[in-house]
Amino acid sequence: MRGWWREISGLVLPVSCGGCGVPRTELCEECRAELYGGVPRRVRPVPEPAGLPVVHAAAAYENAVRAVLLAHKERGALGLAGALGKALAGAVRAGTGQVGAIGPLLLVPVPSTRRAVAARGHDPMRRIALAAAGELRRGGTATRVVAVLRQRRPVADQAGLGARQRQANLAGALEVVAGGERLLAAGRVVLVDDLLTTGASLAEAARAIAAADGRTGALPGSGQAAVVAVSPSASERNRNGQ
């Protein structure tokens, strides 16, 4: 019901830019440029968790990019999913290059907890992934979203936890749903998330994919990941070549 109301209210209520607040536009040109106007780059948190895939990010998590992600995720600005999906699609392209004949891209979103989805009234990462898949298909790349990861046990709130604490909190927390491994074997897997902070979530998602791999054989492309944004600290480390 909450998601339905947000969809309807977005059509009739005045809008302002999700990045800077300028009126009469959902996202102004300047904020669009911050979100997906740059060149996506490979990013690596320090310390880098074991098993972290090769990650590409579209932008740094600051200023307008941070505001847009929070507006979409926490305040239900659902219309921003298209712009966020475009940014994510750029990061996917940077990591995968020319797909060739290895099958379609399979975007696997890192799942939110059921409690978080219920509180927000929508699943922000899945919505962004679907928008990214549409953007990639319009560019000629066969792509679909395969939401086969789920939490197998409760985890603590990650806010305030350091890198090692986040890794311990998430260790063994995800799994591929029954039958999901067959879906994953149909193309090139790319893990996707909205934000890279320590890399713990993506590393755990990759571990879960690898566990499915061990049951069924090779899952192509599971060493790739893409995010909309990277935290400023990780971004700074990458600029310094660390």
Tab-separated table of C-alpha atoms in Angstrom:
chain	number	residue	atom	x	y	z
A	1	MET	CA	0.000	0.000	0.000
A	2	ARG	CA	2.796	2.412	0.895
A	3	GLY	CA	4.593	1.827	-2.413
A	4	TRP	CA	1.317	2.354	-4.324
A	5	TRP	CA	0.703	5.667	-2.534
A	6	ARG	CA	4.213	6.881	-3.319
A	7	GLU	CA	3.750	6.083	-7.000
A	8	ILE	CA	0.474	8.066	-7.138
A	9	SER	CA	1.670	11.003	-5.050
A	10	GLY	CA	4.718	11.390	-7.276
A	11	LEU	CA	2.383	12.157	-10.158
A	12	VAL	CA	0.395	14.920	-8.467
A	13	LEU	CA	2.645	16.614	-5.900
A	14	PRO	CA	5.242	19.302	-6.759
A	15	VAL	CA	8.711	17.879	-7.261
A	16	SER	CA	12.183	19.180	-6.559
A	17	CYS	CA	15.598	17.884	-7.550
A	18	GLY	CA	16.582	14.871	-5.469
A	19	GLY	CA	20.192	16.027	-5.473
A	20	CYS	CA	20.085	19.762	-4.741
A	21	GLY	CA	16.435	20.656	-4.151
A	22	VAL	CA	15.960	23.020	-7.090
A	23	PRO	CA	12.204	23.132	-7.837
A	24	ARG	CA	10.189	21.769	-10.764
A	25	THR	CA	12.542	18.955	-11.744
A	26	GLU	CA	13.105	15.499	-10.308
A	27	LEU	CA	16.832	15.645	-11.083
A	28	CYS	CA	18.576	18.685	-12.549
A	29	GLU	CA	21.257	18.532	-15.223
A	30	GLU	CA	24.061	19.358	-12.784
A	31	CYS	CA	23.095	16.525	-10.455
A	32	ARG	CA	22.674	14.124	-13.373
A	33	ALA	CA	26.238	14.955	-14.376
A	34	GLU	CA	27.477	14.127	-10.873
A	35	LEU	CA	25.585	10.832	-10.843
A	36	TYR	CA	26.436	9.413	-14.271
A	37	GLY	CA	28.369	12.040	-16.206
A	38	GLY	CA	31.798	10.786	-15.204
A	39	VAL	CA	33.793	7.728	-16.219
A	40	PRO	CA	33.094	4.665	-14.017
A	41	ARG	CA	36.243	3.262	-12.442
A	42	ARG	CA	37.442	0.215	-10.588
A	43	VAL	CA	37.407	0.645	-6.810
A	44	ARG	CA	39.006	-1.299	-3.954
A	45	PRO	CA	38.350	-0.723	-0.249
A	46	VAL	CA	41.248	-0.949	2.182
A	47	PRO	CA	41.383	-3.444	3.778
A	48	GLU	CA	39.981	-5.450	0.875
A	49	PRO	CA	37.871	-8.382	2.106
A	50	ALA	CA	38.767	-11.846	0.869
A	51	GLY	CA	36.691	-12.913	-2.107
A	52	LEU	CA	35.650	-9.409	-3.161
A	53	PRO	CA	34.825	-9.372	-6.900
A	54	VAL	CA	36.286	-6.794	-9.266
A	55	VAL	CA	34.089	-3.767	-8.524
A	56	HIS	CA	33.366	-0.755	-10.724
A	57	ALA	CA	31.581	2.348	-9.404
A	58	ALA	CA	29.818	5.122	-11.299
A	59	ALA	CA	30.388	7.938	-8.793
A	60	ALA	CA	31.565	8.924	-5.326
A	61	TYR	CA	29.062	8.817	-2.480
A	62	GLU	CA	29.009	12.508	-1.681
A	63	ASN	CA	27.074	15.703	-2.380
A	64	ALA	CA	24.291	15.209	-4.951
A	65	VAL	CA	24.972	11.477	-5.403
A	66	ARG	CA	24.524	10.826	-1.694
A	67	ALA	CA	21.350	12.930	-1.626
A	68	VAL	CA	19.838	11.124	-4.623
A	69	LEU	CA	20.549	7.655	-3.211
A	70	LEU	CA	19.064	8.572	0.166
A	71	ALA	CA	16.013	10.218	-1.424
A	72	HIS	CA	15.305	7.056	-3.406
A	73	LYS	CA	16.076	4.563	-0.651
A	74	GLU	CA	14.788	6.252	2.490
A	75	ARG	CA	12.272	8.862	1.319
A	76	GLY	CA	10.563	6.897	-1.436
A	77	ALA	CA	11.502	9.136	-4.382
A	78	LEU	CA	10.828	6.230	-6.733
A	79	GLY	CA	11.162	8.274	-9.910
A	80	LEU	CA	14.909	8.558	-9.265
A	81	ALA	CA	15.362	4.839	-9.973
A	82	GLY	CA	15.783	5.520	-13.697
A	83	ALA	CA	18.734	7.875	-13.206
A	84	LEU	CA	20.299	5.570	-10.607
A	85	GLY	CA	19.832	2.640	-12.989
A	86	LYS	CA	21.583	4.578	-15.747
A	87	ALA	CA	24.528	5.186	-13.430
A	88	LEU	CA	24.643	1.514	-12.443
A	89	ALA	CA	24.457	0.441	-16.092
A	90	GLY	CA	27.547	2.527	-16.816
A	91	ALA	CA	29.452	0.763	-14.030
A	92	VAL	CA	28.308	-2.630	-15.350
A	93	ARG	CA	29.547	-1.756	-18.847
A	94	ALA	CA	32.905	-0.645	-17.449
A	95	GLY	CA	33.378	-3.980	-15.722
A	96	THR	CA	32.095	-6.351	-18.370
A	97	GLY	CA	33.276	-4.751	-21.625
A	98	GLN	CA	32.165	-6.605	-24.740
A	99	VAL	CA	29.976	-9.479	-23.684
A	100	GLY	CA	30.266	-11.413	-26.927
A	101	ALA	CA	28.723	-14.885	-27.132
A	102	ILE	CA	28.824	-15.857	-23.465
A	103	GLY	CA	25.111	-15.260	-22.938
A	104	PRO	CA	23.104	-12.457	-21.358
A	105	LEU	CA	24.201	-10.386	-18.409
A	106	LEU	CA	22.523	-11.499	-15.201
A	107	LEU	CA	22.332	-8.684	-12.646
A	108	VAL	CA	22.130	-10.165	-9.145
A	109	PRO	CA	21.215	-7.520	-6.544
A	110	VAL	CA	22.548	-7.749	-3.015
A	111	PRO	CA	19.350	-8.255	-0.975
A	112	SER	CA	18.039	-5.982	1.743
A	113	THR	CA	16.552	-7.500	4.878
A	114	ARG	CA	12.816	-8.139	4.855
A	115	ARG	CA	12.506	-5.727	7.752
A	116	ALA	CA	14.199	-2.924	5.775
A	117	VAL	CA	12.037	-3.540	2.700
A	118	ALA	CA	8.896	-3.483	4.834
A	119	ALA	CA	9.947	-0.270	6.585
A	120	ARG	CA	10.737	1.502	3.311
A	121	GLY	CA	7.732	0.191	1.442
A	122	HIS	CA	9.873	-0.847	-1.532
A	123	ASP	CA	13.055	-2.719	-2.453
A	124	PRO	CA	15.400	0.059	-3.648
A	125	MET	CA	18.234	-2.116	-4.946
A	126	ARG	CA	15.960	-4.360	-6.960
A	127	ARG	CA	14.267	-1.303	-8.462
A	128	ILE	CA	17.640	0.199	-9.447
A	129	ALA	CA	18.784	-3.135	-10.906
A	130	LEU	CA	15.643	-3.378	-13.051
A	131	ALA	CA	16.231	0.156	-14.331
A	132	ALA	CA	19.874	-0.697	-15.115
A	133	ALA	CA	18.825	-3.834	-16.995
A	134	GLY	CA	16.449	-1.769	-19.114
A	135	GLU	CA	19.192	0.753	-19.874
A	136	LEU	CA	21.592	-2.023	-20.908
A	137	ARG	CA	18.972	-3.673	-23.128
A	138	ARG	CA	18.303	-0.359	-24.865
A	139	GLY	CA	22.023	-0.237	-25.600
A	140	GLY	CA	21.907	-3.661	-27.242
A	141	THR	CA	23.115	-5.868	-24.372
A	142	ALA	CA	20.827	-8.746	-23.406
A	143	THR	CA	20.325	-8.303	-19.674
A	144	ARG	CA	17.942	-9.442	-16.983
A	145	VAL	CA	17.700	-9.221	-13.224
A	146	VAL	CA	18.036	-12.495	-11.327
A	147	ALA	CA	17.174	-11.822	-7.690
A	148	VAL	CA	18.246	-15.203	-6.319
A	149	LEU	CA	20.114	-14.165	-3.166
A	150	ARG	CA	18.372	-14.133	0.196
A	151	GLN	CA	19.362	-13.796	3.824
A	152	ARG	CA	19.600	-17.121	5.597
A	153	ARG	CA	20.036	-15.636	9.073
A	154	PRO	CA	19.481	-12.276	10.796
A	155	VAL	CA	22.285	-9.695	10.769
A	156	ALA	CA	22.946	-6.636	12.915
A	157	ASP	CA	22.594	-3.099	11.593
A	158	GLN	CA	25.825	-2.306	9.740
A	159	ALA	CA	25.841	1.382	10.730
A	160	GLY	CA	28.765	2.161	12.989
A	161	LEU	CA	30.564	-1.132	12.357
A	162	GLY	CA	34.148	-1.189	11.119
A	163	ALA	CA	35.411	-3.250	8.190
A	164	ARG	CA	36.285	-6.369	10.226
A	165	GLN	CA	33.059	-6.137	12.213
A	166	ARG	CA	30.994	-5.912	9.028
A	167	GLN	CA	32.709	-8.963	7.598
A	168	ALA	CA	32.023	-10.944	10.774
A	169	ASN	CA	28.431	-9.712	10.876
A	170	LEU	CA	27.740	-10.850	7.306
A	171	ALA	CA	29.786	-14.048	7.195
A	172	GLY	CA	27.530	-16.862	6.003
A	173	ALA	CA	24.449	-14.626	6.004
A	174	LEU	CA	23.440	-15.071	2.336
A	175	GLU	CA	22.486	-18.023	0.181
A	176	VAL	CA	21.134	-18.715	-3.301
A	177	VAL	CA	17.475	-19.733	-3.245
A	178	ALA	CA	16.582	-23.287	-4.223
A	179	GLY	CA	16.769	-23.628	-7.987
A	180	GLY	CA	18.550	-20.274	-8.338
A	181	GLU	CA	21.774	-21.898	-9.477
A	182	ARG	CA	20.076	-22.982	-12.716
A	183	LEU	CA	19.125	-19.379	-13.441
A	184	LEU	CA	22.654	-18.207	-12.708
A	185	ALA	CA	24.134	-20.720	-15.142
A	186	ALA	CA	22.245	-19.106	-18.041
A	187	GLY	CA	24.526	-16.094	-18.496
A	188	ARG	CA	27.244	-13.875	-17.069
A	189	VAL	CA	26.659	-13.009	-13.423
A	190	VAL	CA	27.292	-9.442	-12.234
A	191	LEU	CA	26.627	-8.639	-8.584
A	192	VAL	CA	25.090	-5.181	-8.111
A	193	ASP	CA	24.573	-2.905	-5.115
A	194	ASP	CA	23.901	0.769	-4.529
A	195	LEU	CA	26.941	1.554	-2.372
A	196	LEU	CA	30.412	0.152	-1.654
A	197	THR	CA	31.716	0.999	1.807
A	198	THR	CA	33.929	-1.823	3.092
A	199	GLY	CA	33.030	-4.426	0.464
A	200	ALA	CA	31.702	-6.879	3.058
A	201	SER	CA	28.257	-7.215	1.469
A	202	LEU	CA	29.591	-7.882	-2.024
A	203	ALA	CA	32.190	-10.331	-0.717
A	204	GLU	CA	29.483	-12.282	1.124
A	205	ALA	CA	27.260	-12.235	-1.979
A	206	ALA	CA	30.150	-13.576	-4.045
A	207	ARG	CA	30.726	-16.323	-1.468
A	208	ALA	CA	27.083	-17.369	-1.720
A	209	ILE	CA	27.335	-17.456	-5.519
A	210	ALA	CA	30.497	-19.547	-5.254
A	211	ALA	CA	28.683	-21.993	-2.955
A	212	ALA	CA	26.036	-22.467	-5.666
A	213	ASP	CA	28.872	-22.838	-8.161
A	214	GLY	CA	30.260	-25.737	-6.134
A	215	ARG	CA	26.920	-27.545	-6.348
A	216	THR	CA	26.275	-27.131	-10.056
A	217	GLY	CA	29.462	-26.315	-11.948
A	218	ALA	CA	30.813	-23.071	-13.387
A	219	LEU	CA	28.782	-19.894	-13.099
A	220	PRO	CA	30.262	-17.487	-15.674
A	221	GLY	CA	31.247	-13.994	-14.643
A	222	SER	CA	30.661	-14.244	-10.886
A	223	GLY	CA	33.912	-12.323	-10.286
A	224	GLN	CA	32.349	-9.031	-11.445
A	225	ALA	CA	30.379	-6.460	-9.483
A	226	ALA	CA	29.091	-2.939	-10.041
A	227	VAL	CA	27.798	-0.239	-7.705
A	228	VAL	CA	26.238	3.173	-8.140
A	229	ALA	CA	28.578	4.862	-5.674
A	230	VAL	CA	31.671	4.279	-3.570
A	231	SER	CA	32.244	5.801	-0.138
A	232	PRO	CA	34.583	8.827	-0.042
A	233	SER	CA	37.229	6.985	1.987
A	234	ALA	CA	37.468	4.131	-0.520
A	235	SER	CA	37.407	6.647	-3.377
A	236	GLU	CA	40.304	8.564	-1.835
A	237	ARG	CA	42.360	5.394	-1.439
A	238	ASN	CA	41.849	4.581	-5.096
A	239	ARG	CA	42.898	8.077	-6.201
A	240	ASN	CA	46.068	7.598	-4.204
A	241	GLY	CA	46.728	4.279	-5.951
A	242	GLN	CA	46.443	2.166	-2.801
